[in-house]
Amino acid sequence: MNNEDKSKKKSAYSLLVQLSKKIEADIEENGTNYDALYMVMLSWEEEAKRQKEIVNRLRITAKNNKENFGKLKEHNRKANEEIKNLKSVYLESEKEKQNLRLEYEKAKKRIKELEKISKEELEYYRRDLDLDDQLNKKKRYLEEKEHAIDQKINNSALVHNRKINKLNKEVIDLKNTIKELKEIRPFIYQKRREKKELTSEMKEKKREELRGKRGGSQLTDKQIERLLLIYKNRKQIPVAQAISKLAISRRTYYRVINLDYTYEKTRNRIRKIADKLGIVLPEKKKE
């Protein structure tokens, strides 16, 4: 209900009250006036209807206002939640802003501290950097040198191993030579042994006997074997040195080696002994 309706209601009600009081006074003075009373009652009835309509409109308005109030209340609740969320965001923003401000202050302080560093300190720092670079270069150089030395050591080890293998082979060959020399040792000092002196006739007779038994050669199989072993080991022991320790001339040695005998039986005997010892005799030159 607006102010205009309220003023109209008040004026109509006041007029009815005044009219009712006037009729009541008139009735007391002049007696009952039914027409005037009827008019007053009719006016009160119309006023009652009008008041009822006003009340109905007020109820509808109150209902609408109640619904609007509920909507406004819900809107207000959502608005409060939104305000609360915004407030939380605002607080977080303020906190972050404060942290950023602190970081900014620290950065400013650090910048000021760095600006206070003298040129000498900067130069010293640069020298340290140069030293680090030199140390790194020296380290790389030493690593490369170490690698080269390792390679050289490995190569030297290979060469050394080859030399050791060669020496081992030579030792084995020398052992074999010593073994063969031990076999002929009993005959090396034959020259020093005491022999029975023979007359020239007895020697000639002995030679004839041996020549008949051995196919034209006075040498025994053992003597031929010694000469063949000297030939086999001629690279380790010179022939002249080996023969000098035997009671055999160099001419006889070369006759045996070159099969320089007239009798085929003697040559076959030498070949047989050489085959037994695994010795290959030099081929006889064709004339």
Short mmCIF file of C-alpha atoms in Angstrom, two decimals:
data_model
loop_
_atom_site.label_atom_id
_atom_site.label_comp_id
_atom_site.label_asym_id
_atom_site.label_seq_id
_atom_site.Cartn_x
_atom_site.Cartn_y
_atom_site.Cartn_z
CA MET A 1 0.00 0.00 0.00
CA ASN A 2 1.41 3.38 -1.04
CA ASN A 3 1.08 6.68 0.82
CA GLU A 4 -1.74 7.91 -1.45
CA ASP A 5 -3.93 4.85 -0.65
CA LYS A 6 -3.21 5.32 3.04
CA SER A 7 -4.26 9.01 2.92
CA LYS A 8 -7.44 8.18 0.99
CA LYS A 9 -8.33 5.41 3.46
CA LYS A 10 -7.75 7.78 6.38
CA SER A 11 -9.87 10.57 4.89
CA ALA A 12 -12.77 8.21 4.01
CA TYR A 13 -12.66 6.59 7.41
CA SER A 14 -12.55 10.00 9.14
CA LEU A 15 -15.54 11.24 7.15
CA LEU A 16 -17.52 8.10 8.07
CA VAL A 17 -16.66 8.56 11.73
CA GLN A 18 -17.69 12.20 11.64
CA LEU A 19 -20.86 11.34 9.75
CA SER A 20 -21.71 8.56 12.22
CA LYS A 21 -21.19 10.94 15.19
CA LYS A 22 -23.37 13.56 13.51
CA ILE A 23 -26.17 11.05 12.82
CA GLU A 24 -25.87 9.76 16.38
CA ALA A 25 -26.25 13.33 17.73
CA ASP A 26 -29.12 14.03 15.37
CA ILE A 27 -30.89 10.85 16.51
CA GLU A 28 -30.49 11.90 20.12
CA GLU A 29 -32.01 15.32 19.34
CA ASN A 30 -34.60 14.56 16.69
CA GLY A 31 -35.28 10.88 17.00
CA THR A 32 -34.48 8.00 14.66
CA ASN A 33 -33.72 8.90 11.05
CA TYR A 34 -33.79 5.59 9.19
CA ASP A 35 -32.88 7.00 5.84
CA ALA A 36 -29.79 8.64 7.19
CA LEU A 37 -28.92 5.51 9.14
CA TYR A 38 -29.38 3.37 6.03
CA MET A 39 -27.07 5.61 4.09
CA VAL A 40 -24.49 5.40 6.82
CA MET A 41 -24.73 1.60 6.97
CA LEU A 42 -24.48 1.38 3.19
CA SER A 43 -21.44 3.61 3.27
CA TRP A 44 -19.87 1.39 5.95
CA GLU A 45 -20.59 -1.72 3.83
CA GLU A 46 -18.96 -0.18 0.78
CA GLU A 47 -16.05 0.90 2.91
CA ALA A 48 -15.76 -2.66 4.24
CA LYS A 49 -15.69 -4.08 0.67
CA ARG A 50 -13.12 -1.54 -0.32
CA GLN A 51 -11.03 -2.36 2.74
CA LYS A 52 -11.33 -6.09 1.93
CA GLU A 53 -10.06 -5.49 -1.59
CA ILE A 54 -7.24 -3.46 -0.18
CA VAL A 55 -6.43 -6.27 2.26
CA ASN A 56 -6.45 -8.84 -0.58
CA ARG A 57 -4.13 -6.67 -2.61
CA LEU A 58 -1.94 -6.28 0.41
CA ARG A 59 -1.85 -10.07 0.90
CA ILE A 60 -0.86 -10.60 -2.74
CA THR A 61 1.75 -7.90 -2.39
CA ALA A 62 2.98 -9.48 0.85
CA LYS A 63 3.18 -12.89 -0.87
CA ASN A 64 5.11 -11.43 -3.77
CA ASN A 65 7.32 -9.54 -1.36
CA LYS A 66 7.93 -12.80 0.54
CA GLU A 67 8.96 -14.58 -2.66
CA ASN A 68 11.13 -11.65 -3.67
CA PHE A 69 12.58 -11.60 -0.18
CA GLY A 70 13.45 -15.33 -0.49
CA LYS A 71 15.09 -14.70 -3.85
CA LEU A 72 16.90 -11.71 -2.45
CA LYS A 73 17.99 -13.79 0.54
CA GLU A 74 19.36 -16.56 -1.75
CA HIS A 75 21.02 -13.96 -3.92
CA ASN A 76 22.46 -12.38 -0.80
CA ARG A 77 23.77 -15.80 0.36
CA LYS A 78 25.45 -16.42 -3.00
CA ALA A 79 26.77 -12.89 -2.97
CA ASN A 80 28.20 -13.48 0.52
CA GLU A 81 29.86 -16.73 -0.66
CA GLU A 82 31.23 -14.94 -3.69
CA ILE A 83 32.47 -12.15 -1.45
CA LYS A 84 34.05 -14.76 0.86
CA ASN A 85 35.79 -16.46 -2.08
CA LEU A 86 36.90 -13.14 -3.47
CA LYS A 87 38.17 -12.22 -0.03
CA SER A 88 40.17 -15.49 0.13
CA VAL A 89 41.59 -14.81 -3.33
CA TYR A 90 42.33 -11.29 -2.27
CA LEU A 91 44.14 -12.50 0.85
CA GLU A 92 46.17 -14.98 -1.21
CA SER A 93 46.95 -12.23 -3.68
CA GLU A 94 48.01 -9.97 -0.86
CA LYS A 95 50.18 -12.72 0.59
CA GLU A 96 51.77 -13.38 -2.80
CA LYS A 97 52.16 -9.67 -3.28
CA GLN A 98 53.89 -9.46 0.09
CA ASN A 99 56.21 -12.36 -0.82
CA LEU A 100 57.01 -10.72 -4.13
CA ARG A 101 57.72 -7.50 -2.32
CA LEU A 102 60.10 -9.36 0.02
CA GLU A 103 61.80 -11.05 -2.93
CA TYR A 104 62.05 -7.70 -4.63
CA GLU A 105 63.64 -6.19 -1.53
CA LYS A 106 66.09 -9.10 -1.29
CA ALA A 107 66.95 -8.71 -4.97
CA LYS A 108 67.50 -4.99 -4.50
CA LYS A 109 69.71 -5.71 -1.51
CA ARG A 110 71.68 -8.33 -3.47
CA ILE A 111 72.10 -5.91 -6.37
CA LYS A 112 73.43 -3.29 -3.99
CA GLU A 113 75.85 -5.84 -2.51
CA LEU A 114 77.03 -6.84 -5.97
CA GLU A 115 77.45 -3.21 -6.92
CA LYS A 116 79.77 -2.83 -3.92
CA ILE A 117 82.21 -5.41 -5.34
CA SER A 118 85.42 -3.63 -6.27
CA LYS A 119 87.17 -3.84 -9.61
CA GLU A 120 90.05 -5.69 -7.95
CA GLU A 121 87.71 -8.42 -6.76
CA LEU A 122 86.21 -8.70 -10.23
CA GLU A 123 89.69 -8.94 -11.69
CA TYR A 124 90.57 -11.60 -9.12
CA TYR A 125 87.44 -13.51 -10.09
CA ARG A 126 88.42 -13.28 -13.75
CA ARG A 127 91.87 -14.61 -12.89
CA ASP A 128 90.25 -17.54 -11.11
CA LEU A 129 88.22 -18.25 -14.23
CA ASP A 130 91.40 -18.10 -16.32
CA LEU A 131 93.14 -20.47 -13.90
CA ASP A 132 90.22 -22.89 -14.09
CA ASP A 133 90.42 -22.79 -17.88
CA GLN A 134 94.17 -23.41 -17.76
CA LEU A 135 93.69 -26.27 -15.31
CA ASN A 136 91.08 -27.84 -17.58
CA LYS A 137 93.42 -27.52 -20.56
CA LYS A 138 96.29 -28.99 -18.53
CA LYS A 139 94.03 -31.82 -17.39
CA ARG A 140 93.04 -32.61 -20.98
CA TYR A 141 96.70 -32.50 -22.02
CA LEU A 142 97.70 -34.87 -19.22
CA GLU A 143 94.84 -37.22 -20.07
CA GLU A 144 95.90 -37.28 -23.73
CA LYS A 145 99.52 -37.81 -22.70
CA GLU A 146 98.49 -40.60 -20.33
CA HIS A 147 96.52 -42.24 -23.13
CA ALA A 148 99.53 -41.97 -25.46
CA ILE A 149 101.79 -43.48 -22.76
CA ASP A 150 99.31 -46.32 -22.23
CA GLN A 151 99.33 -46.97 -25.97
CA LYS A 152 103.11 -46.91 -25.99
CA ILE A 153 103.23 -49.29 -23.01
CA ASN A 154 100.79 -51.64 -24.74
CA ASN A 155 102.86 -51.55 -27.93
CA SER A 156 106.05 -52.10 -25.93
CA ALA A 157 104.38 -54.99 -24.15
CA LEU A 158 103.50 -56.56 -27.49
CA VAL A 159 107.08 -56.13 -28.72
CA HIS A 160 108.39 -57.47 -25.41
CA ASN A 161 106.10 -60.49 -25.63
CA ARG A 162 107.31 -61.17 -29.16
CA LYS A 163 110.92 -60.95 -27.95
CA ILE A 164 110.14 -63.25 -25.02
CA ASN A 165 108.50 -65.76 -27.37
CA LYS A 166 111.52 -65.55 -29.65
CA LEU A 167 113.89 -66.01 -26.71
CA ASN A 168 111.82 -68.94 -25.45
CA LYS A 169 112.09 -70.52 -28.87
CA GLU A 170 115.85 -69.91 -28.90
CA VAL A 171 116.09 -71.41 -25.39
CA ILE A 172 114.25 -74.50 -26.60
CA ASP A 173 116.58 -74.74 -29.60
CA LEU A 174 119.58 -74.25 -27.31
CA LYS A 175 118.32 -76.98 -24.97
CA ASN A 176 117.98 -79.30 -27.95
CA THR A 177 121.50 -78.36 -29.03
CA ILE A 178 122.84 -79.01 -25.53
CA LYS A 179 121.06 -82.35 -25.52
CA GLU A 180 122.67 -83.25 -28.85
CA LEU A 181 126.06 -82.02 -27.63
CA LYS A 182 125.70 -84.21 -24.56
CA GLU A 183 125.21 -87.13 -26.90
CA ILE A 184 128.48 -86.44 -28.72
CA ARG A 185 130.40 -85.25 -25.63
CA PRO A 186 132.01 -88.66 -24.96
CA PHE A 187 133.66 -88.45 -28.36
CA ILE A 188 134.84 -84.83 -28.22
CA TYR A 189 137.79 -85.64 -25.97
CA GLN A 190 138.70 -88.79 -27.83
CA LYS A 191 141.89 -87.12 -28.92
CA ARG A 192 143.07 -86.91 -25.32
CA ARG A 193 142.52 -90.53 -24.52
CA GLU A 194 145.48 -92.75 -24.43
CA LYS A 195 145.81 -94.96 -27.46
CA LYS A 196 147.96 -97.89 -28.21
CA GLU A 197 150.76 -97.02 -30.60
CA LEU A 198 150.49 -98.97 -33.82
CA THR A 199 153.21 -99.56 -36.36
CA SER A 200 152.66 -98.37 -39.90
CA GLU A 201 152.27 -101.95 -41.04
CA MET A 202 149.69 -102.68 -38.36
CA LYS A 203 147.84 -99.46 -39.24
CA GLU A 204 147.78 -100.34 -42.89
CA LYS A 205 146.59 -103.83 -42.10
CA LYS A 206 143.90 -102.41 -39.84
CA ARG A 207 142.81 -100.02 -42.57
CA GLU A 208 142.55 -102.85 -45.05
CA GLU A 209 140.44 -104.85 -42.62
CA LEU A 210 138.16 -101.94 -41.93
CA ARG A 211 137.96 -101.07 -45.59
CA GLY A 212 136.77 -104.56 -46.33
CA LYS A 213 134.23 -104.60 -43.47
CA ARG A 214 132.88 -101.06 -43.84
CA GLY A 215 132.77 -100.70 -47.58
CA GLY A 216 135.97 -98.76 -48.16
CA SER A 217 135.80 -96.43 -45.07
CA GLN A 218 137.75 -96.72 -41.84
CA LEU A 219 135.09 -94.74 -39.90
CA THR A 220 132.78 -96.53 -37.53
CA ASP A 221 129.04 -95.87 -37.54
CA LYS A 222 129.44 -93.89 -34.31
CA GLN A 223 132.12 -91.66 -35.85
CA ILE A 224 129.94 -91.02 -38.90
CA GLU A 225 127.05 -90.17 -36.56
CA ARG A 226 129.24 -87.63 -34.71
CA LEU A 227 130.28 -85.96 -37.96
CA LEU A 228 126.66 -85.78 -39.11
CA LEU A 229 125.62 -84.19 -35.77
CA ILE A 230 128.40 -81.61 -36.17
CA TYR A 231 126.97 -80.81 -39.61
CA LYS A 232 123.46 -80.53 -38.17
CA ASN A 233 124.57 -78.12 -35.40
CA ARG A 234 127.01 -76.13 -37.53
CA LYS A 235 125.02 -72.90 -36.90
CA GLN A 236 125.42 -73.16 -33.12
CA ILE A 237 129.00 -74.51 -33.02
CA PRO A 238 131.53 -73.81 -35.77
CA VAL A 239 132.57 -76.92 -37.68
CA ALA A 240 136.30 -76.30 -37.20
CA GLN A 241 135.86 -75.99 -33.42
CA ALA A 242 133.81 -79.19 -33.17
CA ILE A 243 136.14 -81.23 -35.42
CA SER A 244 139.23 -80.03 -33.56
CA LYS A 245 138.05 -81.94 -30.52
CA LEU A 246 137.79 -85.19 -32.50
CA ALA A 247 140.57 -87.36 -33.87
CA ILE A 248 139.17 -86.79 -37.37
CA SER A 249 140.39 -84.44 -40.07
CA ARG A 250 138.29 -81.79 -41.79
CA ARG A 251 138.84 -83.59 -45.10
CA THR A 252 137.20 -86.71 -43.69
CA TYR A 253 134.30 -84.57 -42.39
CA TYR A 254 133.64 -83.11 -45.83
CA ARG A 255 134.00 -86.53 -47.50
CA VAL A 256 131.29 -87.89 -45.21
CA ILE A 257 128.99 -84.91 -45.67
CA ASN A 258 129.41 -84.86 -49.47
CA LEU A 259 129.34 -88.69 -49.79
CA ASP A 260 132.75 -88.48 -51.46
CA TYR A 261 133.47 -92.23 -51.38
CA THR A 262 134.03 -94.65 -54.24
CA TYR A 263 132.22 -97.54 -52.65
CA GLU A 264 128.44 -97.39 -52.96
CA LYS A 265 128.20 -99.44 -49.78
CA THR A 266 129.94 -96.64 -47.82
CA ARG A 267 127.63 -93.98 -49.30
CA ASN A 268 124.56 -96.06 -48.45
CA ARG A 269 125.81 -96.54 -44.88
CA ILE A 270 126.19 -92.75 -44.46
CA ARG A 271 122.73 -92.12 -45.97
CA LYS A 272 121.15 -94.65 -43.61
CA ILE A 273 122.68 -93.01 -40.52
CA ALA A 274 121.66 -89.53 -41.77
CA ASP A 275 118.06 -90.71 -42.29
CA LYS A 276 118.04 -92.16 -38.78
CA LEU A 277 119.13 -88.76 -37.35
CA GLY A 278 116.74 -86.81 -39.59
CA ILE A 279 119.58 -84.98 -41.34
CA VAL A 280 119.33 -83.90 -44.98
CA LEU A 281 122.73 -84.03 -46.66
CA PRO A 282 123.69 -81.46 -49.30
CA GLU A 283 123.10 -82.52 -52.86
CA LYS A 284 126.24 -83.51 -54.74
CA LYS A 285 127.12 -81.05 -57.48
CA LYS A 286 126.86 -82.50 -60.96
CA GLU A 287 130.06 -82.27 -62.95
#
